[in-house]
Short mmCIF file of C-alpha atoms in Angstrom, two decimals:
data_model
loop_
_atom_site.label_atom_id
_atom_site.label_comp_id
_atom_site.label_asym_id
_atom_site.label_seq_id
_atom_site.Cartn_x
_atom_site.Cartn_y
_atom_site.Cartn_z
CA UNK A 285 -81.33 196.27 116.51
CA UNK A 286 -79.39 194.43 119.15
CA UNK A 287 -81.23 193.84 122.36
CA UNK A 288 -79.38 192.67 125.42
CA UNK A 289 -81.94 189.87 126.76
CA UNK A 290 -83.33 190.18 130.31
CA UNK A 291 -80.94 187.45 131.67
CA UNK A 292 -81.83 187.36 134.78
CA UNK A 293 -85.37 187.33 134.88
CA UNK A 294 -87.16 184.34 135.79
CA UNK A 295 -84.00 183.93 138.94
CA UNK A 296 -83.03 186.78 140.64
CA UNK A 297 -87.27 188.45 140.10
CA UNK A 298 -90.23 187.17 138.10
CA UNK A 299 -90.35 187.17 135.03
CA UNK A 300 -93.94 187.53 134.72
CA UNK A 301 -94.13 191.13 134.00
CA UNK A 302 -97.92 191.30 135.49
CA UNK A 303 -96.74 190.29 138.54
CA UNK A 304 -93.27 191.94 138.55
CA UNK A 305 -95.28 195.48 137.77
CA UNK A 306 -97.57 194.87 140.37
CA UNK A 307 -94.62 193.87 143.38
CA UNK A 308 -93.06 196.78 142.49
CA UNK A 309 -95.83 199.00 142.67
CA UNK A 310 -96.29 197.55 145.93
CA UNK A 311 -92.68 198.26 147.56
CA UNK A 312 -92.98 201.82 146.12
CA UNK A 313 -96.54 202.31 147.70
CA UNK A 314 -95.16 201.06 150.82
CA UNK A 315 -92.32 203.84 151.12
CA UNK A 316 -93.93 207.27 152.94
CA UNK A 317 -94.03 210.49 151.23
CA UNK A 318 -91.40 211.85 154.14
CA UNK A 319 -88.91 210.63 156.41
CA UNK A 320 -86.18 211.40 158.15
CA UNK A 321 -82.20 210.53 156.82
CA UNK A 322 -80.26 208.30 158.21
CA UNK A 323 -76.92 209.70 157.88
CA UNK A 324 -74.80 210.98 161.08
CA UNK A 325 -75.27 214.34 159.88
CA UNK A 326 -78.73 213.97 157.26
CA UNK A 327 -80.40 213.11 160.18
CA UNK A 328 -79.71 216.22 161.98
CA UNK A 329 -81.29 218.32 159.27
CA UNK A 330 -85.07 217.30 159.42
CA UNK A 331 -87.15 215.36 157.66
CA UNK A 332 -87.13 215.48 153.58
CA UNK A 333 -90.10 214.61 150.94
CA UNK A 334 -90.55 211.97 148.66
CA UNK A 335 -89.98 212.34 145.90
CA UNK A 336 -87.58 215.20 146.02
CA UNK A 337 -87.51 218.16 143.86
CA UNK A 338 -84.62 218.10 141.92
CA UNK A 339 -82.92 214.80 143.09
CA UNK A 340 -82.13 213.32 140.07
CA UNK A 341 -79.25 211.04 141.34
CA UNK A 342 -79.12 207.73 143.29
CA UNK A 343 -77.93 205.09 145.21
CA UNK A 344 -79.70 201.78 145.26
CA UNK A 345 -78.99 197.95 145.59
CA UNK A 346 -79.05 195.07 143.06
CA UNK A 347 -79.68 191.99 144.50
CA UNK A 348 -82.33 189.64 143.63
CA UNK A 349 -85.72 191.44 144.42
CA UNK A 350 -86.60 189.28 147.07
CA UNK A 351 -83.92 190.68 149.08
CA UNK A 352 -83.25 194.42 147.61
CA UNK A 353 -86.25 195.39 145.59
CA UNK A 354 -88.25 196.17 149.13
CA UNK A 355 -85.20 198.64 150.08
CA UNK A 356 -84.31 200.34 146.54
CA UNK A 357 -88.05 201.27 146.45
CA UNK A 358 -86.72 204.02 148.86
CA UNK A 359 -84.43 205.27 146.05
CA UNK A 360 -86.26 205.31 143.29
CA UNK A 361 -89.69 206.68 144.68
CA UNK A 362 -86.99 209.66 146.31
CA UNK A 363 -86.20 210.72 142.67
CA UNK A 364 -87.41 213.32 140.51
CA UNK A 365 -88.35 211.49 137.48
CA UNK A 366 -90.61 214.24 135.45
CA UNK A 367 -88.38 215.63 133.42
CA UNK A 368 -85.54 213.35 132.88
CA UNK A 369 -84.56 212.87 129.34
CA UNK A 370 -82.13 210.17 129.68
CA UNK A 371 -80.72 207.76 132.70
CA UNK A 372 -77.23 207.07 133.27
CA UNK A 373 -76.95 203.80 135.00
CA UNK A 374 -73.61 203.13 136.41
CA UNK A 375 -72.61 199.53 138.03
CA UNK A 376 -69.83 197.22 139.16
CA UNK A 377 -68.48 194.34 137.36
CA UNK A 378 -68.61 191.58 139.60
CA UNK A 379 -67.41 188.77 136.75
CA UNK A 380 -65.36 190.87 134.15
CA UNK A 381 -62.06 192.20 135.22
CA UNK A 382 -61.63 195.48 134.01
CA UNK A 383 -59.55 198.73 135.39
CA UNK A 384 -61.68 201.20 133.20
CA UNK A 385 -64.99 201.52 132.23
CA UNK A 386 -67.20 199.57 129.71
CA UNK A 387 -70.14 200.50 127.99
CA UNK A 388 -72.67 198.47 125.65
CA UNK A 389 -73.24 197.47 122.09
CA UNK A 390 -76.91 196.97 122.32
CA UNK A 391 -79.27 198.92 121.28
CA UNK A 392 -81.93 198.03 123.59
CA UNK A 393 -82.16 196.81 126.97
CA UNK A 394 -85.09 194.06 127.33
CA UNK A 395 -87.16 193.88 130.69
CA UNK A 396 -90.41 192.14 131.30
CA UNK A 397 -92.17 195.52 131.58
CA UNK A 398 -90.58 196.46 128.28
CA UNK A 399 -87.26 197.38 126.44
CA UNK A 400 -85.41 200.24 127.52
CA UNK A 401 -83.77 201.61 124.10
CA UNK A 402 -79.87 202.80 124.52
CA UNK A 403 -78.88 205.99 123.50
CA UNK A 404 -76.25 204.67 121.17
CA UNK A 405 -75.23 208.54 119.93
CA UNK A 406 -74.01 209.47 123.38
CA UNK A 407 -72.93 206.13 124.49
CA UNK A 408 -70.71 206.23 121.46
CA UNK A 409 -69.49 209.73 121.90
CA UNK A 410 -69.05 208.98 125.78
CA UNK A 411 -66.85 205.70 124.41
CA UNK A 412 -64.58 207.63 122.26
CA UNK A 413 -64.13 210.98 124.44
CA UNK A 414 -63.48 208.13 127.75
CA UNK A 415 -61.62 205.64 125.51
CA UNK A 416 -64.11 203.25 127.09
CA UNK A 417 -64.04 199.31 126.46
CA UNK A 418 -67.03 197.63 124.82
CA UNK A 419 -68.54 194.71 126.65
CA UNK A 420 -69.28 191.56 124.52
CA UNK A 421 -73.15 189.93 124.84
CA UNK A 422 -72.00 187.45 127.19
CA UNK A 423 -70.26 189.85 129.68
CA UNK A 424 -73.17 192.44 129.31
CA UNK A 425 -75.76 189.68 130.08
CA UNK A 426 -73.81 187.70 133.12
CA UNK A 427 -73.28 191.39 134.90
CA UNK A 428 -76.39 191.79 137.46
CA UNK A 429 -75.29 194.95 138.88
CA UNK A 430 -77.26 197.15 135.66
CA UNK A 431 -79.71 194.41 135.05
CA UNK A 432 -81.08 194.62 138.37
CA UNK A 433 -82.22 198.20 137.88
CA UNK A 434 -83.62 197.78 134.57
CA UNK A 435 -87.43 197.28 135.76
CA UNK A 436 -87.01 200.57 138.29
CA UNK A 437 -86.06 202.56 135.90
CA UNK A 438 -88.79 201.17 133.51
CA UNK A 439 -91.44 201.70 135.76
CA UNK A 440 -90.60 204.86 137.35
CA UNK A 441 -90.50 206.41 133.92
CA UNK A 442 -93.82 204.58 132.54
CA UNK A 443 -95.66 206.10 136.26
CA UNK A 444 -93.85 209.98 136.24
CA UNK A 445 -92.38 211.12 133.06
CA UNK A 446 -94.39 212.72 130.04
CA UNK A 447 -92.19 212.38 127.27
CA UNK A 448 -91.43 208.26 128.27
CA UNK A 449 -95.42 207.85 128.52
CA UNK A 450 -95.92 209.14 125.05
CA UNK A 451 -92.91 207.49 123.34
CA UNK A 452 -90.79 205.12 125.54
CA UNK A 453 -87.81 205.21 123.07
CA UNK A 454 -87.89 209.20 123.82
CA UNK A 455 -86.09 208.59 127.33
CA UNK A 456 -82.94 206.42 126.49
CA UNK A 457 -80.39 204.71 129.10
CA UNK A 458 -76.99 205.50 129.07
CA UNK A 459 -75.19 202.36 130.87
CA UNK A 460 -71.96 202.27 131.99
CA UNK A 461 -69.63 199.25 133.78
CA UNK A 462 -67.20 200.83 135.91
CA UNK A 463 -64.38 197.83 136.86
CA UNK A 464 -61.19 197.78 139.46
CA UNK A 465 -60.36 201.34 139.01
CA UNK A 466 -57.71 203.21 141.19
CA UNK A 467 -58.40 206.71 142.46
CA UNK A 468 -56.47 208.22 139.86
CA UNK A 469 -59.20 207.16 137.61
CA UNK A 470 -62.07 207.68 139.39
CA UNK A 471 -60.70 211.15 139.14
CA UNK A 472 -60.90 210.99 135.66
CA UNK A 473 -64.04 209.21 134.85
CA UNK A 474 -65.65 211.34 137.24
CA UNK A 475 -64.05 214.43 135.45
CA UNK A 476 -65.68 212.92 132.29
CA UNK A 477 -68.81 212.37 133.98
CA UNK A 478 -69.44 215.88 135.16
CA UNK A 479 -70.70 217.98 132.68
CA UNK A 480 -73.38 215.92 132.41
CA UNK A 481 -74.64 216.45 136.01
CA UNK A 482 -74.86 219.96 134.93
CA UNK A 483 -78.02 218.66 132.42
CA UNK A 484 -81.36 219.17 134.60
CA UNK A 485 -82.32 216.16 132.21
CA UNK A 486 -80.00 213.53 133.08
CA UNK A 487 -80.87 211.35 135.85
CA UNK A 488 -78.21 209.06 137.57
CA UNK A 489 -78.70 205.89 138.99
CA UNK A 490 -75.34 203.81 140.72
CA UNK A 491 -75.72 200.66 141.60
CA UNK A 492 -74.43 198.98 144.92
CA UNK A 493 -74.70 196.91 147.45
CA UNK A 494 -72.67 197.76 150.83
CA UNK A 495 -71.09 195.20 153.15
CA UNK A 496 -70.88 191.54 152.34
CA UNK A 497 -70.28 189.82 155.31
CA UNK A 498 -69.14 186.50 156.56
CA UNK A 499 -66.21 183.96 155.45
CA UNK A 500 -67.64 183.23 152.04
CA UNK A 501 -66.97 186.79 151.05
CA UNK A 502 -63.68 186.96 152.99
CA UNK A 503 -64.37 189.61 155.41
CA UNK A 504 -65.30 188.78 158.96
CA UNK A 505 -64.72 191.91 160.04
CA UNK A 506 -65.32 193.24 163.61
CA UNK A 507 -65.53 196.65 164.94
CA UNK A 508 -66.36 196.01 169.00
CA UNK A 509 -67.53 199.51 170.86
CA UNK A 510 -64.01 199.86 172.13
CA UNK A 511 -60.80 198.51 171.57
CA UNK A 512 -58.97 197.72 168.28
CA UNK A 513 -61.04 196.34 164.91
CA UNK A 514 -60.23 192.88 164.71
CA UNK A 515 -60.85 189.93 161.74
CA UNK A 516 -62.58 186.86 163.20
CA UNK A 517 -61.98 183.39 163.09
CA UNK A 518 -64.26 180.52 164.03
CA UNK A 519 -63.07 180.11 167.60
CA UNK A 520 -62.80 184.28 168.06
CA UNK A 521 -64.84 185.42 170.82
CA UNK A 522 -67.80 188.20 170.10
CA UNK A 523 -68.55 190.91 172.89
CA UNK A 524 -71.15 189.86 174.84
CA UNK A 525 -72.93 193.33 174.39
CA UNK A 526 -72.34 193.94 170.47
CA UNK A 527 -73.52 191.33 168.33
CA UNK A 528 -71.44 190.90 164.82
CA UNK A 529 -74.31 192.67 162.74
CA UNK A 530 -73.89 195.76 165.25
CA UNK A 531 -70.78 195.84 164.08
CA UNK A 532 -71.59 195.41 160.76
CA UNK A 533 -74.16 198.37 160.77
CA UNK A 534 -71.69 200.45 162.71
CA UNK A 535 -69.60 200.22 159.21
CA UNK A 536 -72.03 200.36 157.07
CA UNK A 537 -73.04 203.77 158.83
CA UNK A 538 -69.26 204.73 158.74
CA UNK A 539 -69.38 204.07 154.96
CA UNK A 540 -72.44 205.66 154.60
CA UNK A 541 -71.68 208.98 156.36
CA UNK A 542 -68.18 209.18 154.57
CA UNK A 543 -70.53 209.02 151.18
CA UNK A 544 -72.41 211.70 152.51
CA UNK A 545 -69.69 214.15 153.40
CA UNK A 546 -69.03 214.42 149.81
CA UNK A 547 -65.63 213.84 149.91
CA UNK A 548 -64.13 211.29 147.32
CA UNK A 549 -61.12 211.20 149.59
CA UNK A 550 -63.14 210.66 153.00
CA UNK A 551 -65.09 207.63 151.14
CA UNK A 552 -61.58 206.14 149.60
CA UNK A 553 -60.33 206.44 153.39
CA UNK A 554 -63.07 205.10 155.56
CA UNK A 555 -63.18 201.77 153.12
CA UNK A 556 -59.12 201.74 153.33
CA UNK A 557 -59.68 201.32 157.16
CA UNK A 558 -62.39 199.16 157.50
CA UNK A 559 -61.72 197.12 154.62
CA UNK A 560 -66.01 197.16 154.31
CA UNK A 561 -67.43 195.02 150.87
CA UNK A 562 -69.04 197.97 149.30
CA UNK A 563 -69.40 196.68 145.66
CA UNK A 564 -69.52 199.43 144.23
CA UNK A 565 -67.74 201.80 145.51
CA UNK A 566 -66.00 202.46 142.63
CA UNK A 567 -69.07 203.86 140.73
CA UNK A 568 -69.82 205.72 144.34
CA UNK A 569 -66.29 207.12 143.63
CA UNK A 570 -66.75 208.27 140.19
CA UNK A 571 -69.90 209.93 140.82
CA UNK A 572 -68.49 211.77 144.09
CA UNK A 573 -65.49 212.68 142.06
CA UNK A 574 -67.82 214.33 139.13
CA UNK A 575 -69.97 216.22 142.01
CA UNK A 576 -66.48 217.69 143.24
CA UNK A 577 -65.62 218.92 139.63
CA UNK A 578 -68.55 219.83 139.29
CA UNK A 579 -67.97 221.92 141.89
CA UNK A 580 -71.40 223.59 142.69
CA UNK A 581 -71.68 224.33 146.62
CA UNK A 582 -74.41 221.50 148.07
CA UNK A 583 -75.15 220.33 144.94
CA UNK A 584 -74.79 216.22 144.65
CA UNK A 585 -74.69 215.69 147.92
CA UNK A 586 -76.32 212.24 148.80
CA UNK A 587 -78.76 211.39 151.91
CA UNK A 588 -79.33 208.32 153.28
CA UNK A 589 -83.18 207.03 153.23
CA UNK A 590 -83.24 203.41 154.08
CA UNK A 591 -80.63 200.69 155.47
CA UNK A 592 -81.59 196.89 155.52
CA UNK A 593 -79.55 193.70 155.77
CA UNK A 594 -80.61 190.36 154.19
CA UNK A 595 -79.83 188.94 157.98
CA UNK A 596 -78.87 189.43 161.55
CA UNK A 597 -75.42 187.84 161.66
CA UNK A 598 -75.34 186.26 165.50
CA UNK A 599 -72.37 183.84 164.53
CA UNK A 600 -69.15 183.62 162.96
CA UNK A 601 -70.33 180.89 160.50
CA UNK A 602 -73.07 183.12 159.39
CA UNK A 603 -73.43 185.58 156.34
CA UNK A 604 -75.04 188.98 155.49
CA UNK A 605 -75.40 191.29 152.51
CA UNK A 606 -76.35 195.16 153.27
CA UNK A 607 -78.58 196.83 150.94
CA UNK A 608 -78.96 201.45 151.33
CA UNK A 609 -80.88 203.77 149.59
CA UNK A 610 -79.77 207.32 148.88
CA UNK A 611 -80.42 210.92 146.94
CA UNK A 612 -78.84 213.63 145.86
CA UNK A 613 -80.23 217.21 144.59
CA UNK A 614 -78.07 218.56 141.48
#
């Protein structure tokens, strides 16, 4: 038995697990039981419920709690959790450089709620069929981007699935780093990935964050209401009428809408063009590549529930992370 330890815990959220149950109970209570998307088109199309029938894919962020947990509550309450047998929990590497995909040699995942046991039969399979790398302790325990969903997924299954409530070790997590990877291999993965979006009892979960603004992540980026994009510098002048985190949410909303078209090529596009700090786009892409080969007519298409930004960005000097929540029916 090899159990990854909750490295994070006690930093990025409490580590109390009283306390850590009870603020997430609270973000989740606080989401409504309907609302309306937030995508160009989603929004169009009336309002949806929460949780959705069916949606057993999304999108949700992994910062520390104190600045994500509020918005992924919007995720993971929009799930259908009842019957899922397993979760798939894809994430960026933000520390180990990679151009595949890595998976774990744990056998448990520890959380202050409780361990999350691996399912090391499929993980294994998935490793040899994928020819995936293994991550070592260390780099399994310094990545946040799976970590961060760890207590979600926990509690989610502990509130609305049967089968977790009578035996937690009954609903196992399938985790899987995806690194640098090109589009050819998003292709692939996501190739790899689809059958198993075909199982009514596997539930996915990709992690990201979307833009990362400001000079400390090297992208000042600038999209006025007219006129060309531009990159700005300390003495750059802002329009007077669009403040920089308009134009931030004007990308994000780009990015957002290109993830909702379901079109793995419209997604790699919209980020080649804007450049936008969407961390992990590259598990976006292998999941949007799987729905396509997939191939089932509105199936995996993802709405947009919830956008919020750890700050208004008024200056140049100043920084911003974006945190969205999505679904998708399979």
């Amino acid at each position: 038995m090899v159990t990854r330890k909750a490295s994070h815990a006690g930093s990025w959220y409490t580590d109390n697990g009283k306390q850590l149950s009870q603020q997430l109970d609270d973000w989740l209570d606080a989401v409504p039981s309907s609302t309306t998307p937030i995508g160009t088109t989603s929004s169009q199309q009336g309002n949806v419920s929460i949780p959705t029938p069916n949606a057993r894919a999304i999108i949700a962020p992994h910062a520390g709690y104190s600045y994500s947990g509020p918005a992924a509550a919007w995720a993971y309450k929009s799930a259908d959790w009842a019957n899922a047998k397993r979760v798939f929990l894809l994430g960026p590497s933000h520390h180990h450089y990679l151009t595949g995909a890595a998976t774990t040699a744990c056998t448990a995942y520890a959380t202050p709620l409780g361990n999350l046991t691996i399912d090391t039969a499929l993980v294994q399979e998935i490793k040899e069929a994928w020819s995936l790398d293994t991550m070592t302790r260390r780099v399994d325990e310094d990545e946040h981007s799976l970590e961060m969903h760890l207590p979600y997924i926990y509690k989610m299954l502990e509130l609305h699935n049967p089968a977790f409530q009578s035996s937690p070790s009954s609903v196992p997590l399938v985790p899987i780093m995806i690194g640098n990877t090109s589009p050819t291999t998003e292709s692939h993965l996501g190739a790899l990935l689809a059958p198993h979006l075909s199982d009514p009892t596997s539930l996915f979960v990709i992690s990201s964050d979307f833009c990362h603004w400001g000079s400390r992540f090297r992208y000042t980026y600038y999209q006025p209401p007219s006129g060309a994009p531009t990159h700005l510098k300390s003495a750059s002048k802002i329009h007077r009428d669009w403040a920089i985190h308009e134009s931030i949410a004007a990308v994000d909303q780009e990015s957002m809408d290109a993830v909702e078209s379901g079109s793995h090529d419209a997604f790699l596009e919209q980020l080649r063009e804007s450049g936008n700090t969407v961390c992990g786009r590259h598990p976006i892409g292998v999941f949007m590549a799987a729905v396509e080969k997939l191939g089932v007519q509105g199936t995996g298409r993802m709405k947009f529930v919830r956008y919020e930004r750890s700050g208004l960005v008024e200056d140049v000097g100043d920084s911003s992370v974006s945190y969205a929540s999505a679904f998708a029916v399979l």
